[in-house]
CSV table of C-alpha atoms in Angstrom, one decimal:
chain,number,residue,atom,x,y,z
A,229,MET,CA,94.0,94.1,85.7
A,230,ASP,CA,97.4,92.4,86.5
A,231,LEU,CA,99.7,93.1,83.3
A,232,GLY,CA,100.0,89.6,82.5
A,233,SER,CA,96.7,89.3,81.9
A,234,ALA,CA,96.4,92.5,80.2
A,235,GLN,CA,98.8,91.5,77.7
A,236,ALA,CA,96.0,89.6,75.6
A,237,LEU,CA,94.8,92.5,74.6
A,238,TRP,CA,97.6,93.2,72.6
A,239,GLU,CA,98.6,91.3,69.3
A,240,PRO,CA,101.6,93.1,68.2
A,241,ILE,CA,104.1,91.5,65.4
A,242,PRO,CA,107.1,90.4,67.8
A,243,GLY,CA,109.6,93.2,67.6
A,244,TRP,CA,107.9,96.2,68.0
A,245,LEU,CA,110.5,98.6,70.3
A,246,ASN,CA,109.2,101.6,68.9
A,247,THR,CA,106.4,102.9,70.9
A,248,ALA,CA,108.2,106.7,71.4
A,249,SER,CA,107.4,106.9,68.3
A,250,TYR,CA,103.6,105.9,68.3
A,251,GLY,CA,101.9,103.3,70.7
A,252,LEU,CA,99.8,100.4,69.6
A,253,PRO,CA,96.0,100.2,70.4
A,254,PRO,CA,94.5,97.9,73.2
A,255,LYS,CA,91.6,95.2,71.5
A,256,PRO,CA,89.2,97.4,73.4
A,257,ALA,CA,90.5,100.6,71.6
A,258,TRP,CA,90.4,99.0,68.5
A,259,ASP,CA,87.2,97.8,68.3
A,260,ALA,CA,85.5,100.5,69.6
A,261,LEU,CA,87.0,102.7,66.7
A,262,GLN,CA,86.3,100.0,64.3
A,263,ALA,CA,82.8,99.7,65.5
A,264,ALA,CA,82.5,104.4,65.2
A,265,LEU,CA,84.0,103.9,61.5
A,266,ASP,CA,81.3,101.3,60.4
A,267,ASP,CA,78.4,103.9,61.7
A,268,TRP,CA,79.9,106.7,60.0
A,269,ARG,CA,80.4,104.7,56.8
A,270,VAL,CA,76.7,103.8,56.3
A,271,GLY,CA,75.3,107.2,58.4
A,272,ARG,CA,74.1,105.3,61.3
A,273,THR,CA,74.4,107.4,64.4
A,274,SER,CA,74.8,111.2,65.1
A,275,TRP,CA,78.1,113.0,66.4
A,276,GLU,CA,77.2,112.6,70.2
A,277,PRO,CA,77.8,109.1,71.1
A,278,TRP,CA,81.2,109.5,69.2
A,279,ASP,CA,82.2,112.8,71.4
A,280,GLU,CA,81.3,110.8,74.5
A,281,ALA,CA,84.2,109.2,74.3
A,282,THR,CA,85.9,112.9,74.6
A,283,ARG,CA,84.5,113.2,77.9
A,284,ARG,CA,86.2,109.6,79.1
A,285,SER,CA,89.5,110.4,77.5
A,286,ARG,CA,89.6,114.2,79.7
A,287,ALA,CA,88.5,112.3,82.7
A,288,ALA,CA,90.8,109.5,82.2
A,289,TYR,CA,93.8,112.0,81.5
A,290,ALA,CA,93.0,114.2,84.8
A,291,ARG,CA,93.3,111.3,86.9
A,292,LEU,CA,96.2,109.5,85.4
A,293,ILE,CA,98.2,113.2,86.1
A,294,GLY,CA,96.3,113.7,89.3
A,295,VAL,CA,94.8,117.0,88.3
A,296,PRO,CA,91.3,118.6,88.4
A,297,LEU,CA,88.8,117.8,85.4
A,298,ALA,CA,87.8,121.2,85.3
A,299,ASP,CA,91.7,122.1,84.3
A,300,VAL,CA,92.1,120.3,81.5
A,301,ALA,CA,91.4,120.9,78.1
A,302,VAL,CA,91.4,118.6,74.8
A,303,GLY,CA,93.0,119.1,71.6
A,304,SER,CA,95.3,118.1,68.5
A,305,ALA,CA,99.0,118.5,69.1
A,306,VAL,CA,101.2,119.6,71.8
A,307,SER,CA,102.6,122.9,69.9
A,308,GLN,CA,98.7,123.7,69.6
A,309,MET,CA,98.2,123.3,72.9
A,310,VAL,CA,101.3,125.2,74.2
A,311,ALA,CA,100.6,128.0,71.7
A,312,PRO,CA,98.4,130.2,74.0
A,313,ILE,CA,100.6,129.7,77.1
A,314,ALA,CA,103.2,131.3,74.5
A,315,ALA,CA,101.2,134.1,73.3
A,316,ALA,CA,100.3,134.9,77.0
A,317,LEU,CA,103.8,136.1,77.7
A,318,PRO,CA,105.3,139.6,77.9
A,319,ALA,CA,107.8,140.6,75.0
A,320,GLY,CA,111.2,139.5,76.3
A,321,THR,CA,110.2,137.2,78.8
A,322,ARG,CA,113.3,134.4,79.4
A,323,VAL,CA,112.6,130.7,78.5
A,324,VAL,CA,114.8,128.1,80.0
A,325,VAL,CA,114.2,124.6,78.1
A,326,PRO,CA,116.2,121.8,78.0
A,327,GLU,CA,119.4,121.1,74.7
A,328,GLY,CA,117.7,119.0,72.0
A,329,ASP,CA,114.1,118.7,73.7
A,330,PHE,CA,111.4,117.7,71.0
A,331,THR,CA,110.6,120.9,69.0
A,332,SER,CA,107.0,120.8,70.2
A,333,ILE,CA,108.1,122.4,73.6
A,334,VAL,CA,110.1,124.6,72.0
A,335,PHE,CA,109.1,126.5,69.1
A,336,PRO,CA,106.0,128.2,70.5
A,337,TRP,CA,108.7,130.1,72.8
A,338,ALA,CA,110.5,131.1,69.5
A,339,VAL,CA,107.9,132.0,67.4
A,340,HIS,CA,106.8,134.2,69.7
A,341,GLY,CA,110.2,136.0,70.0
A,342,LEU,CA,110.6,135.3,73.4
A,343,ASP,CA,114.5,135.2,74.7
A,344,VAL,CA,114.3,131.2,74.6
A,345,VAL,CA,117.3,129.7,76.2
A,346,ALA,CA,119.2,125.9,76.1
A,347,VAL,CA,120.9,124.3,78.8
A,348,PRO,CA,121.5,120.1,79.2
A,349,VAL,CA,118.5,118.4,80.7
A,350,GLU,CA,120.5,117.6,83.8
A,351,LYS,CA,121.1,121.3,84.2
A,352,LEU,CA,117.9,122.7,83.9
A,353,ALA,CA,116.9,123.3,87.7
A,354,ASP,CA,120.4,125.1,88.3
A,355,ALA,CA,119.4,127.3,85.4
A,356,VAL,CA,116.1,128.8,86.7
A,357,GLU,CA,117.9,131.8,88.4
A,358,PRO,CA,116.3,135.4,89.2
A,359,GLY,CA,115.1,136.7,85.7
A,360,VAL,CA,113.7,133.4,84.3
A,361,GLY,CA,110.0,133.8,83.2
A,362,VAL,CA,109.5,129.8,82.1
A,363,VAL,CA,111.1,126.8,82.8
A,364,ALA,CA,109.4,124.4,79.8
A,365,PHE,CA,110.6,120.4,79.3
A,366,SER,CA,109.8,117.2,78.2
A,367,VAL,CA,109.4,115.2,81.6
A,368,VAL,CA,111.2,111.8,79.6
A,369,GLN,CA,113.5,113.3,76.7
A,370,SER,CA,112.4,111.9,73.1
A,371,ALA,CA,115.7,111.6,71.8
A,372,ASP,CA,117.6,109.3,74.6
A,373,GLY,CA,114.9,108.6,77.0
A,374,ALA,CA,116.8,110.9,79.9
A,375,ILE,CA,114.4,111.4,82.7
A,376,ALA,CA,114.5,115.0,84.0
A,377,ALA,CA,114.9,116.1,87.9
A,378,TYR,CA,110.7,117.1,87.7
A,379,GLU,CA,110.4,117.8,91.2
A,380,GLU,CA,113.6,119.6,91.6
A,381,ILE,CA,113.1,121.9,88.6
A,382,VAL,CA,109.4,122.9,89.9
A,383,ALA,CA,111.5,123.7,93.2
A,384,ALA,CA,113.8,125.9,91.7
A,385,ALA,CA,111.0,127.7,89.8
A,386,ARG,CA,108.6,128.3,92.5
A,387,ALA,CA,111.9,130.2,94.3
A,388,VAL,CA,112.1,132.8,91.4
A,389,GLY,CA,108.4,132.7,90.3
A,390,ALA,CA,108.6,130.9,87.2
A,391,LEU,CA,106.2,128.9,85.6
A,392,VAL,CA,107.2,125.3,84.4
A,393,VAL,CA,105.7,124.2,81.5
A,394,VAL,CA,105.7,120.3,80.9
A,395,ASP,CA,105.6,118.1,78.0
A,396,GLY,CA,104.5,114.7,79.3
A,397,THR,CA,104.3,113.1,75.7
A,398,GLN,CA,107.1,110.8,76.7
A,399,ALA,CA,106.1,110.4,79.8
A,400,CYS,CA,102.3,109.8,80.6
A,401,GLY,CA,100.9,106.2,80.4
A,402,TRP,CA,104.3,104.9,81.9
A,403,LEU,CA,106.2,107.5,84.7
A,404,PRO,CA,104.2,108.2,87.5
A,405,PHE,CA,104.3,111.9,88.0
A,406,ASP,CA,102.6,114.6,90.2
A,407,GLY,CA,101.1,117.2,87.3
A,408,SER,CA,99.9,119.3,89.9
A,409,LEU,CA,103.0,120.4,90.5
A,410,ALA,CA,103.2,122.5,86.9
A,411,ASP,CA,101.6,125.2,86.1
A,412,ALA,CA,100.8,123.2,83.1
A,413,VAL,CA,100.9,119.6,81.5
A,414,ILE,CA,100.1,119.3,77.8
A,415,THR,CA,100.2,115.3,76.5
A,416,GLY,CA,100.1,113.9,73.0
A,417,GLY,CA,98.1,111.2,73.0
A,418,TYR,CA,99.6,108.8,70.5
A,419,LYS,CA,101.9,107.4,71.8
A,420,TRP,CA,102.1,106.1,75.9
A,421,LEU,CA,98.5,106.5,75.9
A,422,MET,CA,98.2,104.6,73.0
A,423,GLY,CA,95.7,106.5,71.2
A,424,PRO,CA,95.2,107.3,67.5
A,425,ARG,CA,97.0,110.5,66.4
A,426,GLY,CA,94.5,113.7,66.9
A,427,THR,CA,94.5,114.1,70.2
A,428,ALA,CA,96.1,115.8,73.1
A,429,TYR,CA,95.8,117.0,76.6
A,430,GLY,CA,96.2,119.7,78.6
A,431,TYR,CA,96.5,121.0,82.2
A,432,TYR,CA,96.1,124.6,82.2
A,433,SER,CA,96.3,125.9,86.5
A,434,PRO,CA,93.9,128.1,86.9
A,435,ALA,CA,96.3,131.0,87.9
A,436,LEU,CA,98.1,130.3,84.6
A,437,ARG,CA,94.3,130.3,82.6
A,438,GLU,CA,93.7,134.1,84.1
A,439,ARG,CA,97.1,134.9,81.7
A,440,MET,CA,96.0,133.0,78.9
A,441,THR,CA,93.4,134.4,75.6
A,442,PRO,CA,91.5,131.5,74.1
A,443,SER,CA,92.2,133.1,70.6
A,444,ALA,CA,91.1,129.5,68.5
A,445,ALA,CA,87.3,129.3,70.3
A,446,GLY,CA,84.7,127.9,68.6
A,447,TRP,CA,81.8,126.0,69.4
A,448,TYR,CA,83.3,123.4,71.6
A,449,ALA,CA,84.6,125.8,73.8
A,450,GLY,CA,81.4,126.9,74.6
A,451,ALA,CA,79.8,127.2,78.3
A,452,ASP,CA,76.9,125.1,76.4
A,453,VAL,CA,78.4,123.3,73.4
A,454,HIS,CA,75.0,122.5,72.1
A,455,GLY,CA,74.0,125.9,72.8
A,456,SER,CA,77.2,127.4,71.1
A,457,PHE,CA,76.7,126.5,67.2
A,458,TYR,CA,75.8,130.2,65.8
A,459,GLY,CA,76.2,133.3,66.5
A,460,LEU,CA,77.1,136.1,69.4
A,461,PRO,CA,77.3,137.2,72.4
A,462,LEU,CA,80.5,135.2,73.6
A,463,ARG,CA,79.5,132.4,76.0
A,464,LEU,CA,82.8,130.4,76.9
A,465,ALA,CA,82.9,127.8,79.2
A,466,ASP,CA,84.3,128.8,82.6
A,467,ASP,CA,87.1,126.7,83.1
A,468,ALA,CA,89.6,125.0,80.7
A,469,ARG,CA,87.3,124.0,78.6
A,470,ARG,CA,87.5,127.5,77.1
A,471,PHE,CA,90.5,126.0,75.3
A,472,ASP,CA,89.2,123.3,73.3
A,473,ILE,CA,89.3,122.8,70.0
A,474,SER,CA,86.2,120.7,68.3
A,475,PRO,CA,87.0,117.2,68.7
A,476,ALA,CA,88.4,114.6,66.4
A,477,TRP,CA,86.2,112.7,67.6
A,478,HIS,CA,87.0,109.1,65.8
A,479,SER,CA,90.6,109.8,67.3
A,480,PHE,CA,89.1,109.9,70.7
A,481,VAL,CA,86.8,107.0,70.1
A,482,GLY,CA,89.7,105.0,70.3
A,483,SER,CA,91.9,106.8,72.9
A,484,ALA,CA,89.1,106.6,75.9
A,485,PRO,CA,89.2,102.5,76.3
A,486,ALA,CA,93.4,103.2,76.2
A,487,LEU,CA,93.2,105.7,78.4
A,488,GLU,CA,91.4,103.3,81.0
A,489,LEU,CA,92.5,100.1,80.5
A,490,VAL,CA,96.0,102.2,81.6
A,491,GLU,CA,94.5,102.8,84.8
A,492,GLU,CA,93.2,99.5,85.4
A,493,ILE,CA,96.5,98.4,84.9
A,494,GLY,CA,97.8,101.0,86.9
A,495,VAL,CA,101.3,103.0,85.9
A,496,GLY,CA,103.2,102.0,88.7
A,497,ALA,CA,102.8,98.6,87.0
A,498,ILE,CA,103.5,99.6,83.5
A,499,HIS,CA,106.5,101.5,84.9
A,500,GLU,CA,108.2,98.5,86.4
A,501,HIS,CA,107.0,96.5,83.6
A,502,ASN,CA,108.5,98.7,80.9
A,503,VAL,CA,111.6,99.4,82.8
A,504,ARG,CA,112.9,95.8,83.5
A,505,LEU,CA,113.0,95.2,80.1
A,506,ALA,CA,114.7,98.2,79.0
A,507,ASP,CA,117.5,97.7,81.7
A,508,ARG,CA,117.5,94.0,80.5
A,509,PHE,CA,118.0,95.3,76.8
A,510,LEU,CA,120.7,97.6,77.7
A,511,ALA,CA,122.5,94.9,79.9
A,512,GLY,CA,122.6,92.3,76.9
A,513,LEU,CA,124.5,95.4,75.2
A,514,GLY,CA,126.7,95.4,78.3
A,515,GLN,CA,125.4,98.7,79.2
A,516,PRO,CA,124.5,99.9,82.5
A,517,ALA,CA,120.5,100.4,83.7
A,518,ALA,CA,119.1,103.5,82.8
A,519,GLY,CA,115.7,102.9,84.8
A,520,SER,CA,113.7,104.4,81.7
A,521,ALA,CA,111.7,103.3,78.9
A,522,ILE,CA,113.3,104.4,76.1
A,523,VAL,CA,117.2,103.7,76.1
A,524,VAL,CA,119.5,104.7,73.6
A,525,VAL,CA,122.8,102.9,72.7
A,526,ASP,CA,125.8,103.2,70.2
A,527,VAL,CA,125.7,99.3,67.4
A,528,PRO,CA,127.5,99.7,64.0
A,529,ASP,CA,125.2,98.9,61.1
A,530,ALA,CA,122.3,99.0,63.6
A,531,ALA,CA,119.8,100.0,60.8
A,532,ALA,CA,120.5,97.2,58.3
A,533,LYS,CA,120.9,94.8,61.4
A,534,LEU,CA,117.3,95.4,62.9
A,535,ASP,CA,115.5,95.5,59.4
A,536,ARG,CA,116.7,92.2,58.7
A,537,ALA,CA,115.3,91.0,61.9
A,538,GLY,CA,112.1,92.5,61.5
A,539,ILE,CA,112.7,94.6,64.5
A,540,ARG,CA,110.8,98.2,64.9
A,541,ALA,CA,112.9,100.7,66.2
A,542,ALA,CA,113.9,103.9,65.5
A,543,VAL,CA,117.6,104.6,64.7
A,544,ARG,CA,119.0,107.9,64.2
A,545,ALA,CA,122.9,108.4,63.2
A,546,GLY,CA,123.4,104.7,64.0
A,547,ARG,CA,122.4,105.2,67.5
A,548,VAL,CA,119.6,102.5,68.2
A,549,ARG,CA,116.2,104.2,70.5
A,550,ALA,CA,114.3,101.3,71.8
A,551,SER,CA,111.5,101.8,73.9
A,552,PHE,CA,109.4,99.4,76.0
A,553,HIS,CA,105.8,99.6,77.1
A,554,VAL,CA,103.3,97.3,78.5
A,555,TYR,CA,102.8,95.1,75.3
A,556,SER,CA,106.6,94.5,75.0
A,557,THR,CA,108.1,90.8,76.2
A,558,ASP,CA,111.3,89.2,77.2
A,559,HIS,CA,110.9,87.8,73.4
A,560,ASP,CA,111.1,91.4,71.8
A,561,VAL,CA,114.1,92.3,73.7
A,562,ASP,CA,115.9,88.8,73.0
A,563,LEU,CA,115.1,89.0,69.4
A,564,ALA,CA,116.4,92.7,69.6
A,565,LEU,CA,119.7,91.3,71.3
A,566,GLU,CA,120.1,88.5,68.8
A,567,ALA,CA,119.8,91.1,65.8
A,568,LEU,CA,122.4,93.7,67.0
A,569,ALA,CA,124.8,90.5,67.6
A,570,GLY,CA,124.4,90.1,64.0
């Protein structure tokens, strides 16, 4: 599907520039969710049809980041899916993270009392030296859209035998990257993948899974889901599904069509579109291109100016964080620039 045709599947109020906070659902995803909610309201169906969307979402995520389906678990939040990795590490393990990275990829290591060291994201590869056990980072930084030197960081980690744990939440859906290079890629599904809150996906490599304990295992982690409702013996799936938690059915119902639409349009085409708009926004403010779908600029009285014009973007201490996705348009850029010009 070409991007121009695909844009007809969204109906945003002009001026939405905040996908880095949450993405907007395309019509197929919205319609699927409404149908499921209607069925739920009157008890029209069992849960199995809703759960089919979990299978579809898992498969689409695996394809998007280029990993085997058997290596993908589903959950509800990034920190929840990072936690079993942190729990598997020996006391004193050194973990290198970017300064100011989103806490979902930082707090789990600190909670487990590991030796967490923060460095500027642009110096992350240089900081992965002998003695480092894990390098954990967001592929794209939430605060300012900076893109980590993913392949360079992976190479540095492999040279010293360190694990690579990646948060793809602000990247997956617009930035092409090879998830199989990492040991784990954890992604929240409600931003660039445009699903409802309550969906998350985790690629865990087979070697990493051997070190992890599925301490939150329940019926949905069973080898046979329908045969794992009651009692012992323990009978978990052999693959990454052993790390599944019972899914929020309706959230996945609203996620599967959105993920599949991202595939149909193509991440490469979405990347080109998003970055073109973001760089055009920067140029309109006299700033150099950044090559990211998330950009930050300093503008006096930005919050008031955007609010008056009905532009929805994040403002942090006077800095405007604008983020662009498949449904963003040149008109949105023009509205934002006019607003910030006062």
